[in-house]
PDB file of C-alpha atoms and ligand atoms in Angstrom:
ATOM      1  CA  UNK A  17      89.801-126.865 137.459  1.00  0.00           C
ATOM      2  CA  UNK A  18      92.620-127.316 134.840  1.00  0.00           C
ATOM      3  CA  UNK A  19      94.581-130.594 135.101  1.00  0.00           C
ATOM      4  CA  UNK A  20      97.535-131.419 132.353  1.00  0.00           C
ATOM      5  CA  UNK A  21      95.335-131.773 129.786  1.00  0.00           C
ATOM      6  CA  UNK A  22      93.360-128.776 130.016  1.00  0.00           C
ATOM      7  CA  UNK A  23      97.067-127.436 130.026  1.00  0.00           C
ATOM      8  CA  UNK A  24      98.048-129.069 126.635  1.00  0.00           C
ATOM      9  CA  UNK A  25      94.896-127.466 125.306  1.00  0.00           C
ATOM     10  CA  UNK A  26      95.953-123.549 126.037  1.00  0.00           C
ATOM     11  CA  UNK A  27      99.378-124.632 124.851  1.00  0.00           C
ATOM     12  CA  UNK A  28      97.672-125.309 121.598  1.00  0.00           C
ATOM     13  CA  UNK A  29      95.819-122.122 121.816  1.00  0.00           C
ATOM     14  CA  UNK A  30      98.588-120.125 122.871  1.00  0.00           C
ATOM     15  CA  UNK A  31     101.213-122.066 119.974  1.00  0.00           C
ATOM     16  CA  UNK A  32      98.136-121.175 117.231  1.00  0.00           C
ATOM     17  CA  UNK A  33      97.672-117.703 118.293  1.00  0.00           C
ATOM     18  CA  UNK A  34     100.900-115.869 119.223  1.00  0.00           C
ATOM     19  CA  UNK A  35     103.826-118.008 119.232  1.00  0.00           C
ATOM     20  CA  UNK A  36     106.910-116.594 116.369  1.00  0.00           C
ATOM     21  CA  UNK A  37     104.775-113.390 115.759  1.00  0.00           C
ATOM     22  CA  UNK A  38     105.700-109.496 117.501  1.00  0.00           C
ATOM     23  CA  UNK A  39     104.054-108.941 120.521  1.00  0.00           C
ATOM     24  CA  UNK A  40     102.296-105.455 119.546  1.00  0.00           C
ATOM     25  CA  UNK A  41     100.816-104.607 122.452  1.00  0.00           C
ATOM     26  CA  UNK A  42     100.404-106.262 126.389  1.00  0.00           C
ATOM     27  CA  UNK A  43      97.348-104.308 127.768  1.00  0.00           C
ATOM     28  CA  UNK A  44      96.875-105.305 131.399  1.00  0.00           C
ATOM     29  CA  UNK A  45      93.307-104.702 132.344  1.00  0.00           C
ATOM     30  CA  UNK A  46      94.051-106.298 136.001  1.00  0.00           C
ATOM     31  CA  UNK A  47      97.267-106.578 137.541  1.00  0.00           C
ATOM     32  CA  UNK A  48      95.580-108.714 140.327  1.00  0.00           C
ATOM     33  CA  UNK A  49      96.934-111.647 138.507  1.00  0.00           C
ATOM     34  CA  UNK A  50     100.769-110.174 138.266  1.00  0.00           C
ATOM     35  CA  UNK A  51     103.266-111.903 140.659  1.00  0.00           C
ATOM     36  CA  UNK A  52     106.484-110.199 141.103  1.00  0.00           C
ATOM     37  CA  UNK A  53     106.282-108.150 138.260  1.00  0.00           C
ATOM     38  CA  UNK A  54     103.813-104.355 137.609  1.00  0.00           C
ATOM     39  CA  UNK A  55     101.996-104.263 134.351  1.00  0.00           C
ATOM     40  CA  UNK A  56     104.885-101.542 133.128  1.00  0.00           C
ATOM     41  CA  UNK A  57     107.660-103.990 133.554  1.00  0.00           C
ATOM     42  CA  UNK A  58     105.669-106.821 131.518  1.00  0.00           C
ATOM     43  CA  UNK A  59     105.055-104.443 128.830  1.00  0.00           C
ATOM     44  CA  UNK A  60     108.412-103.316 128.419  1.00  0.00           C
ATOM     45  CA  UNK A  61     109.644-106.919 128.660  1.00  0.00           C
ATOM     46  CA  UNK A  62     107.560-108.240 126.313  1.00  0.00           C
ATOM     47  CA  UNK A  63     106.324-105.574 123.521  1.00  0.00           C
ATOM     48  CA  UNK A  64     107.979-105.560 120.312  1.00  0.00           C
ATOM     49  CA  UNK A  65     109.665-109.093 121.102  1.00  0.00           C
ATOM     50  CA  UNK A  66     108.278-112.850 119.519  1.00  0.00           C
ATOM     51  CA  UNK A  67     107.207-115.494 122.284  1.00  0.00           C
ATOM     52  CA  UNK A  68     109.998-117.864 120.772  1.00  0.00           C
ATOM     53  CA  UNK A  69     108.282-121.563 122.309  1.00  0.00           C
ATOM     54  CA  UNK A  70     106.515-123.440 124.918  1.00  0.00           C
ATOM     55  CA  UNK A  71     107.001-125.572 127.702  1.00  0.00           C
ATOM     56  CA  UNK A  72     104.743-126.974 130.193  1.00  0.00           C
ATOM     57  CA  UNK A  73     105.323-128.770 133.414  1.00  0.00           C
ATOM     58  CA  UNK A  74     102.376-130.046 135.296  1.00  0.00           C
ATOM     59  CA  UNK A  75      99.598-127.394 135.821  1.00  0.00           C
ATOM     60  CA  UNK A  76     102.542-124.998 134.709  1.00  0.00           C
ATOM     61  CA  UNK A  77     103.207-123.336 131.144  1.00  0.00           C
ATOM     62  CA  UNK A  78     106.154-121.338 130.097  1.00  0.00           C
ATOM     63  CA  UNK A  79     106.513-119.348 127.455  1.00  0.00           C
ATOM     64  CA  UNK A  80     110.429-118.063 126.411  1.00  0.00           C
ATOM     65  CA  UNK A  81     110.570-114.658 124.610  1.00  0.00           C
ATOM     66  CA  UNK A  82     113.423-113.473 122.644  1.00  0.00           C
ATOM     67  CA  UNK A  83     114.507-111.112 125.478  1.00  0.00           C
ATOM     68  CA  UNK A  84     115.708-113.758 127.506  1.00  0.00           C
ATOM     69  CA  UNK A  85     112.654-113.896 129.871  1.00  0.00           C
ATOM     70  CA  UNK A  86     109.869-116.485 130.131  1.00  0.00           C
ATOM     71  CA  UNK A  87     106.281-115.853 130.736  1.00  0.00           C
ATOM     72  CA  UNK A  88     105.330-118.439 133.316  1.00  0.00           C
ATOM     73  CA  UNK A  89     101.083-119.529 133.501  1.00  0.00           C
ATOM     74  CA  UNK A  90      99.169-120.813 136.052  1.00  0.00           C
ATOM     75  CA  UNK A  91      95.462-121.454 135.554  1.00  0.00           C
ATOM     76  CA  UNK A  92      94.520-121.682 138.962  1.00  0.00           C
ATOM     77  CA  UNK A  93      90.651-123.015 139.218  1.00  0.00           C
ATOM     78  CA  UNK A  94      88.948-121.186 136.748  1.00  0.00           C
ATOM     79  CA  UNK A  95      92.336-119.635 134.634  1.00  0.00           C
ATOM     80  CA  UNK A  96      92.210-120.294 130.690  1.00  0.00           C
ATOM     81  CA  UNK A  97      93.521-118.646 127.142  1.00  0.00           C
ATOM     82  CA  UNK A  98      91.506-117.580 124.772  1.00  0.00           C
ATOM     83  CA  UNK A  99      92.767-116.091 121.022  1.00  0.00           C
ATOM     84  CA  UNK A 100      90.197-113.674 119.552  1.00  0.00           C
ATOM     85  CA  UNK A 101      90.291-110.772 116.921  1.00  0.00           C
ATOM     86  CA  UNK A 102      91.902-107.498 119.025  1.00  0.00           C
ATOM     87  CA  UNK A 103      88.435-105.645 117.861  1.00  0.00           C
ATOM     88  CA  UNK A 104      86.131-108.478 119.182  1.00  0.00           C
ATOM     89  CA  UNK A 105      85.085-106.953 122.486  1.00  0.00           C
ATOM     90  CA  UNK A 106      87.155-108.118 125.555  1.00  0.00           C
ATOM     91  CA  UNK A 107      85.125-110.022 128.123  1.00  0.00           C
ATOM     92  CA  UNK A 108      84.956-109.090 131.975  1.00  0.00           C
ATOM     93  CA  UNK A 109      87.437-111.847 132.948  1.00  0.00           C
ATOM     94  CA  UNK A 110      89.911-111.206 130.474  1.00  0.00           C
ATOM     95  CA  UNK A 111      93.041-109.668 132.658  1.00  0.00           C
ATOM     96  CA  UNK A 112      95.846-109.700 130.293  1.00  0.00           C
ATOM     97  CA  UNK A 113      95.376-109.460 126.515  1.00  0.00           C
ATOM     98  CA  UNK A 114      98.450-109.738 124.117  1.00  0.00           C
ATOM     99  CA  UNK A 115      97.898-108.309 120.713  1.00  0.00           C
ATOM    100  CA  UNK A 116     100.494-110.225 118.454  1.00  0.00           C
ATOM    101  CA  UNK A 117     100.928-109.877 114.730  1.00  0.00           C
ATOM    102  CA  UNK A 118      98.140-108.133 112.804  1.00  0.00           C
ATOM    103  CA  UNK A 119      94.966-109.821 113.639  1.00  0.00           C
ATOM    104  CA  UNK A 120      95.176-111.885 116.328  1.00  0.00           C
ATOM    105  CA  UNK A 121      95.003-111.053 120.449  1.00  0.00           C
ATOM    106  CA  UNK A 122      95.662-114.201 122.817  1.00  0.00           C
ATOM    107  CA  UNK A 123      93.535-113.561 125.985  1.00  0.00           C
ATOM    108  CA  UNK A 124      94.111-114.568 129.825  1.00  0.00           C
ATOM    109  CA  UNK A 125      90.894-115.256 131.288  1.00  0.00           C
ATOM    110  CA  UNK A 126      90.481-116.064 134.394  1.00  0.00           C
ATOM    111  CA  UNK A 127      87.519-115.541 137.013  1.00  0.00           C
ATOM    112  CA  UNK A 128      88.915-116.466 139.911  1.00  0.00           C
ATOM    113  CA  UNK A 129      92.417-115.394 139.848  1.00  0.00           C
ATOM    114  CA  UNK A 130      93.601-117.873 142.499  1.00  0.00           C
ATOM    115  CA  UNK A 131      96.898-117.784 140.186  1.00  0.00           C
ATOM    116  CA  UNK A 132      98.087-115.991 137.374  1.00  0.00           C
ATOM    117  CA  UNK A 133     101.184-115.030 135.173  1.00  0.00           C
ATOM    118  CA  UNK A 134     104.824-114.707 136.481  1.00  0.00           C
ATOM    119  CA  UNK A 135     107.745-113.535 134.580  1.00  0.00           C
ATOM    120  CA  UNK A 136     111.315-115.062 134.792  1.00  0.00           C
ATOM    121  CA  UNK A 137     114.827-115.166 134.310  1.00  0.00           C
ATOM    122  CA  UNK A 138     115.798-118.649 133.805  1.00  0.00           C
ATOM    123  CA  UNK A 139     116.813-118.201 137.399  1.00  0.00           C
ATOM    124  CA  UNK A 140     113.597-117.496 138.417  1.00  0.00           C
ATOM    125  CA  UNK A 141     111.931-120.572 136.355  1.00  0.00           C
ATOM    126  CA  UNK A 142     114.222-122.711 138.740  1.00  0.00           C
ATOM    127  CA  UNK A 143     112.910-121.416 141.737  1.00  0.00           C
ATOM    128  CA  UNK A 144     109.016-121.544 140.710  1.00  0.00           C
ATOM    129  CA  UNK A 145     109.561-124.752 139.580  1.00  0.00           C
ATOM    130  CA  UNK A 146     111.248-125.944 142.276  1.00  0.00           C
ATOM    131  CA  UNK A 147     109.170-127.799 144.758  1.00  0.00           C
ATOM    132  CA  UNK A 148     107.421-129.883 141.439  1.00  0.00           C
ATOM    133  CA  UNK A 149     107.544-133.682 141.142  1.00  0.00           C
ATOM    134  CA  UNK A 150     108.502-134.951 138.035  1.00  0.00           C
ATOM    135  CA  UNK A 151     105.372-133.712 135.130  1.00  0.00           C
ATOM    136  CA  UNK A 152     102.974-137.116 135.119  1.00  0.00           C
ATOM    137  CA  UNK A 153     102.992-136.892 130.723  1.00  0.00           C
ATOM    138  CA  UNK A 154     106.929-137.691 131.370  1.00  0.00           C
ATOM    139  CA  UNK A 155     107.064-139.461 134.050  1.00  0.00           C
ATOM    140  CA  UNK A 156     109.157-143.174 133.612  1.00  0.00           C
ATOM    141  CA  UNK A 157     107.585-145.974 135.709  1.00  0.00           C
ATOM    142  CA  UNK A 158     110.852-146.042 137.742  1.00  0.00           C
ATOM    143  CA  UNK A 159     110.942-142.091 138.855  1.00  0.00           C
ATOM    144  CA  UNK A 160     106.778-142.754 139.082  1.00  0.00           C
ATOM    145  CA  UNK A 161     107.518-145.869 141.629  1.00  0.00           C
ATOM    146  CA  UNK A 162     109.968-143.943 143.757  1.00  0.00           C
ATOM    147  CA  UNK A 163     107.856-140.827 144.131  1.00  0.00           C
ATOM    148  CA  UNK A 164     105.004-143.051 145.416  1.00  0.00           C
ATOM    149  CA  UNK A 165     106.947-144.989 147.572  1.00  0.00           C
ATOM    150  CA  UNK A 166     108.237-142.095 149.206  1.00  0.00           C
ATOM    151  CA  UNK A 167     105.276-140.480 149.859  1.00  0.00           C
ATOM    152  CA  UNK A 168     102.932-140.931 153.387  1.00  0.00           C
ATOM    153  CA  UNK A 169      99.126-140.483 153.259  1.00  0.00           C
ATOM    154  CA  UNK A 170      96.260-141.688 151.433  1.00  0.00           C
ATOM    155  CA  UNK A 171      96.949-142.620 147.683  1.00  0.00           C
ATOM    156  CA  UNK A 172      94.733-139.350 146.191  1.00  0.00           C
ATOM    157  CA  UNK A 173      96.628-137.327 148.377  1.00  0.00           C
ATOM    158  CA  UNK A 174      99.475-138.597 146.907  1.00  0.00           C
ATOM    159  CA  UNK A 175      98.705-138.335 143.290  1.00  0.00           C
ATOM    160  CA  UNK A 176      97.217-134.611 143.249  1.00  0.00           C
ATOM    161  CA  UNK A 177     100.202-133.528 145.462  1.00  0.00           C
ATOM    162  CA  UNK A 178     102.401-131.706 142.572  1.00  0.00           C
ATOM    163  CA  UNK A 179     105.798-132.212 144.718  1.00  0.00           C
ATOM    164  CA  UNK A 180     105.056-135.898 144.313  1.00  0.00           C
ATOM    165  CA  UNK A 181     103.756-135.902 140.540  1.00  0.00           C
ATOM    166  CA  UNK A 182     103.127-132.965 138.704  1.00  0.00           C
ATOM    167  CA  UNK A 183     100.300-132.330 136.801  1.00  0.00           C
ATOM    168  CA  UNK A 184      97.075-134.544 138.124  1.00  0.00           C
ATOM    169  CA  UNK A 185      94.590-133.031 139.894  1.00  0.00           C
ATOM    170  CA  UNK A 186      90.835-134.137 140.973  1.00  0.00           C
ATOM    171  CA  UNK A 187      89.113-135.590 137.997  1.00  0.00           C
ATOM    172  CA  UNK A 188      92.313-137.329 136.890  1.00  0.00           C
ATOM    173  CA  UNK A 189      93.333-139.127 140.491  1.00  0.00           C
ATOM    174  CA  UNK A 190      89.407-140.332 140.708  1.00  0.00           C
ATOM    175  CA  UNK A 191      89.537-141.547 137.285  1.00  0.00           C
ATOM    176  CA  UNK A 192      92.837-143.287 137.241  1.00  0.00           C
ATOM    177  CA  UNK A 193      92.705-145.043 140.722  1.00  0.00           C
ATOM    178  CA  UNK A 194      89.238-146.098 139.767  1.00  0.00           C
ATOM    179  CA  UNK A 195      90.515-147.534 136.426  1.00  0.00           C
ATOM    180  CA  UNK A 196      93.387-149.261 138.150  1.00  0.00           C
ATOM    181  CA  UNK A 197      91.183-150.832 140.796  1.00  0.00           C
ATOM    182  CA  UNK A 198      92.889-148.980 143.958  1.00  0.00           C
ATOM    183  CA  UNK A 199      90.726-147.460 146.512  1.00  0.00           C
ATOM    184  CA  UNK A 200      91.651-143.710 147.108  1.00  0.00           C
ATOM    185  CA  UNK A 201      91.973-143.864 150.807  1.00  0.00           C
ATOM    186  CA  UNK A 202      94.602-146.827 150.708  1.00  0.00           C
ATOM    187  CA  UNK A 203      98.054-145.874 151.176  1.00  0.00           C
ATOM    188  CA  UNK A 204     100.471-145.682 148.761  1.00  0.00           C
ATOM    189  CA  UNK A 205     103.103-147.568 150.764  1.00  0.00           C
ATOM    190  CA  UNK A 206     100.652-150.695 150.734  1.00  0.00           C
ATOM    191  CA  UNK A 207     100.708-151.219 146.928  1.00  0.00           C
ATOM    192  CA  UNK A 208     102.490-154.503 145.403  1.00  0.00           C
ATOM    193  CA  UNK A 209     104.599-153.834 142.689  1.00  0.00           C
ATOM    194  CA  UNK A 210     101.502-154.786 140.447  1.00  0.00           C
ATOM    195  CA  UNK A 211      99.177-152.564 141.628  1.00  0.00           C
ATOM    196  CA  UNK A 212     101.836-149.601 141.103  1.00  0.00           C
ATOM    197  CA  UNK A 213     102.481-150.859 137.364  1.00  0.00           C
ATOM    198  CA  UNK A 214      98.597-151.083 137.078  1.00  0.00           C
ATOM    199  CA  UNK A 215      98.690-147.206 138.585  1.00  0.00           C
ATOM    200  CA  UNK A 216     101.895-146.274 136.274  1.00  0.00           C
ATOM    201  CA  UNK A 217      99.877-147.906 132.763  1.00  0.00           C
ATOM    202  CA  UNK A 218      95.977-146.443 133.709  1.00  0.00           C
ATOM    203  CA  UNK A 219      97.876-143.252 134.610  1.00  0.00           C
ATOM    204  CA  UNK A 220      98.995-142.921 130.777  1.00  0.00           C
ATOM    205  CA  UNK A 221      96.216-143.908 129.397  1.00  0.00           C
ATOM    206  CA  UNK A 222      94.251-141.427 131.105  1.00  0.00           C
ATOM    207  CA  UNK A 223      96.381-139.155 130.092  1.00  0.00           C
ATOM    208  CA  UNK A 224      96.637-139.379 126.811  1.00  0.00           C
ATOM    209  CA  UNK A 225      92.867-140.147 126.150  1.00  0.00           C
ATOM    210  CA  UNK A 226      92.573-136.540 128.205  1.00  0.00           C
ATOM    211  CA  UNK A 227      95.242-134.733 126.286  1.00  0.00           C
ATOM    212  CA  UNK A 228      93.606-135.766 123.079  1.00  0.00           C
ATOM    213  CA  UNK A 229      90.075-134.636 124.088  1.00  0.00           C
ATOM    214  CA  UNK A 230      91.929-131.192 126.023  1.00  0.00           C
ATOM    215  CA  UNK A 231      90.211-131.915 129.226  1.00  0.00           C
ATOM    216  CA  UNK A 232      89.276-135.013 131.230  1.00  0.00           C
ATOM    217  CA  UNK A 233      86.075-135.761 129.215  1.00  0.00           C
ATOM    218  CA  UNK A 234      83.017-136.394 130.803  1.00  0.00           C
ATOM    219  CA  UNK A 235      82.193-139.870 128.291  1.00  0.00           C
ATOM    220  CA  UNK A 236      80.229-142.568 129.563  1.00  0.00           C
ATOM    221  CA  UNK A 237      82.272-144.682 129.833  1.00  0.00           C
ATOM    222  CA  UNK A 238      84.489-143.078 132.457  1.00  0.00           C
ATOM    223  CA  UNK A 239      83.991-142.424 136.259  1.00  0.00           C
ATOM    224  CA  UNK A 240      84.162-138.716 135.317  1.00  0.00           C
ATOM    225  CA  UNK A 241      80.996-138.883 133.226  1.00  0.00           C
ATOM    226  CA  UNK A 242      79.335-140.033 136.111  1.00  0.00           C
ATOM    227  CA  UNK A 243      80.836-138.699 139.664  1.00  0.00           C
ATOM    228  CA  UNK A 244      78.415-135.535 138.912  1.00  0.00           C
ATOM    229  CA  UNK A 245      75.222-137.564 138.267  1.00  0.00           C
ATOM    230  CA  UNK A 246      72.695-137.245 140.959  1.00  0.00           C
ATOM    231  CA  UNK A 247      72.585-140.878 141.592  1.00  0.00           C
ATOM    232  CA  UNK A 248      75.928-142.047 140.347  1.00  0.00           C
ATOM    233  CA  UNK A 249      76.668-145.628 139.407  1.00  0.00           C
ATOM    234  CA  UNK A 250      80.056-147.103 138.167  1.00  0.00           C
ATOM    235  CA  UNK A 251      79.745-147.704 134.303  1.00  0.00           C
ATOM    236  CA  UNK A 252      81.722-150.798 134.862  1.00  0.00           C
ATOM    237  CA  UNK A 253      79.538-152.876 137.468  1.00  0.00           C
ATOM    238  CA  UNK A 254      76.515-150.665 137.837  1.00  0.00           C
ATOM    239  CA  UNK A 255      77.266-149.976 141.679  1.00  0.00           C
ATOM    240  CA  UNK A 256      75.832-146.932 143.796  1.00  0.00           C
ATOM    241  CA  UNK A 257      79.593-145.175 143.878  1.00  0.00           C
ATOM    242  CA  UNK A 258      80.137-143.492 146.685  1.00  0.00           C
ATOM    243  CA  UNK A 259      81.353-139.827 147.717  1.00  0.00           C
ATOM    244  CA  UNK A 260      83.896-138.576 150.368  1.00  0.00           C
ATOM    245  CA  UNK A 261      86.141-135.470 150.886  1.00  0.00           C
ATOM    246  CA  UNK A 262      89.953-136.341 150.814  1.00  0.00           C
ATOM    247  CA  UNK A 263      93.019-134.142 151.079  1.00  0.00           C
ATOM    248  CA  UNK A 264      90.232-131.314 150.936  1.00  0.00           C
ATOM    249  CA  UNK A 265      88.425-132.335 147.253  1.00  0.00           C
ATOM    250  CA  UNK A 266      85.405-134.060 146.897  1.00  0.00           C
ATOM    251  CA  UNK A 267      86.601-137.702 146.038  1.00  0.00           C
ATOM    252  CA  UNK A 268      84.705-140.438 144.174  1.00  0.00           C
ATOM    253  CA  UNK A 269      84.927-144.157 144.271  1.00  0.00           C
ATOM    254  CA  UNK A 270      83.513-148.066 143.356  1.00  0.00           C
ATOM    255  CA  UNK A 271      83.246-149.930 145.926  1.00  0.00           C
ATOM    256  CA  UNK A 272      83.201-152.847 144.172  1.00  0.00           C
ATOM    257  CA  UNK A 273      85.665-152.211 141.883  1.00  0.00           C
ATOM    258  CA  UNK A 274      87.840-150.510 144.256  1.00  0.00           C
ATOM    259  CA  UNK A 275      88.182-152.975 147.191  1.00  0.00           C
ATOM    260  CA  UNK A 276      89.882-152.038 150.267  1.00  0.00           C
ATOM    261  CA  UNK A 277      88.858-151.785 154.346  1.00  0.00           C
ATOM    262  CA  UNK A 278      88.279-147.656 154.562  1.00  0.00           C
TER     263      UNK A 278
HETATM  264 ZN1   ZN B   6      82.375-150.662 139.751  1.00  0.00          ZN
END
């Protein structure tokens, strides 16, 4: 499922591939992933005008056109963007394919279609956007401490809940709460003011080892090279690690180093 970093990536991809070049041509090949706008609209909106930049926020990427409206991206559990020659043959998950400039064609793929594009007035952007915590790449440890404190419910819950902290979703919680030595099913209103420092500081690390790699790489020495393994063990002290659901998502742990009574 794409987190932030997998984000950053198709922000790459999508900067590389169409960004200050004429969109040619929007060919929708399934408006199942439209929201709020038909395939004719989007064409008209965006054909013959240059995406102009890029934002992201969280799980969220926005792209501004010269006509005043942003295309807004959600990847959803399986979304992604692809750039490919317009000639090389489309694949069955491509949806949307923008042909910009001469040669190149930036692809939404997306099997699932769980989410999908949106397009916005900067009105609109507001309101889509409204309900997100402050994005976890940008996130000060001040804003960080006060959106934790504020929130009830198990610490995972807390971090993969985008009104509290945008951005974070499975892999990254596990991984960060394991590296800061906090047990996923404490609460976040039981953390010391060093434990939520610890959180703040593994939190960026993570993150920025993850935006680097453009996902939340699977290396040996993290949790997530492991949680999959069919008898997992923490790379740090060698103990079984153990597996529970938690606000819905399979959730993975150290006991050892991630003391606590649940
Ligand atoms: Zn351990």
């Amino acid at each position: 499922m794409p987190e932030l970093p997998d984000v950053e990536a198709y922000r790459e991809v999508f900067q590389t591939c169409a960004v200050g070049r004429v969109v040619r041509r929007v060919d929708v090949r399934d408006a199942g992933v439209l929201h709020g706008v038909s395939a004719r609209r989007l064409r008209e909106a965006l054909e013959r005008r240059k995406f102009t930049g890029l934002e992201r926020h969280g799980k969220w990427l926005l792209a501004r056109t010269g006509g005043g409206h942003t295309l807004m991206l959600h990847f959803g559990m399986t979304g992604r963007l692809v750039c490919d020659h317009p000639d090389a043959a489309a694949e069955p998950h491509d949806r949307v394919l923008f042909t910009v400039g001469r040669d190149r064609q930036l692809r939404f793929r997306d099997q699932r279609k769980l989410q999908g594009l949106w397009l916005a007035d900067d009105a609109g952007v507001a309101r889509l956007l409204d309900r997100q915590g402050p994005d976890a790449m940008a996130v000060d440890r001040e804003e960080f401490e006060a959106a934790l404190t504020a929130r009830r419910g198990s610490l995972k819950s807390a971090l993969i809940d985008q009104s509290v902290l945008a951005g974070l979703g499975n892999l990254l919680a596990d991984e960060i709460l394991w590296r800061a030595g906090l047990r996923p099913t404490g609460r976040a209103g039981d953390l010391t003011e060093a434990d939520r420092r610890r959180l703040h500081t593994e939190m960026r690390r993570t993150l920025r080892s993850s935006v680097t790699a453009g996902c939340v790489p699977p290396r040996d020495s993290w949790l997530t090279g492991h949680r999959d393994d069919p008898d997992p063990h923490c790379p740090r002290c060698g103990t079984f690690l153990r597996r529970t659901r938690l606000a819905g998502r399979t959730t993975v742990w150290c006991p050892r180093c991630q003391p606590g009574d649940a």
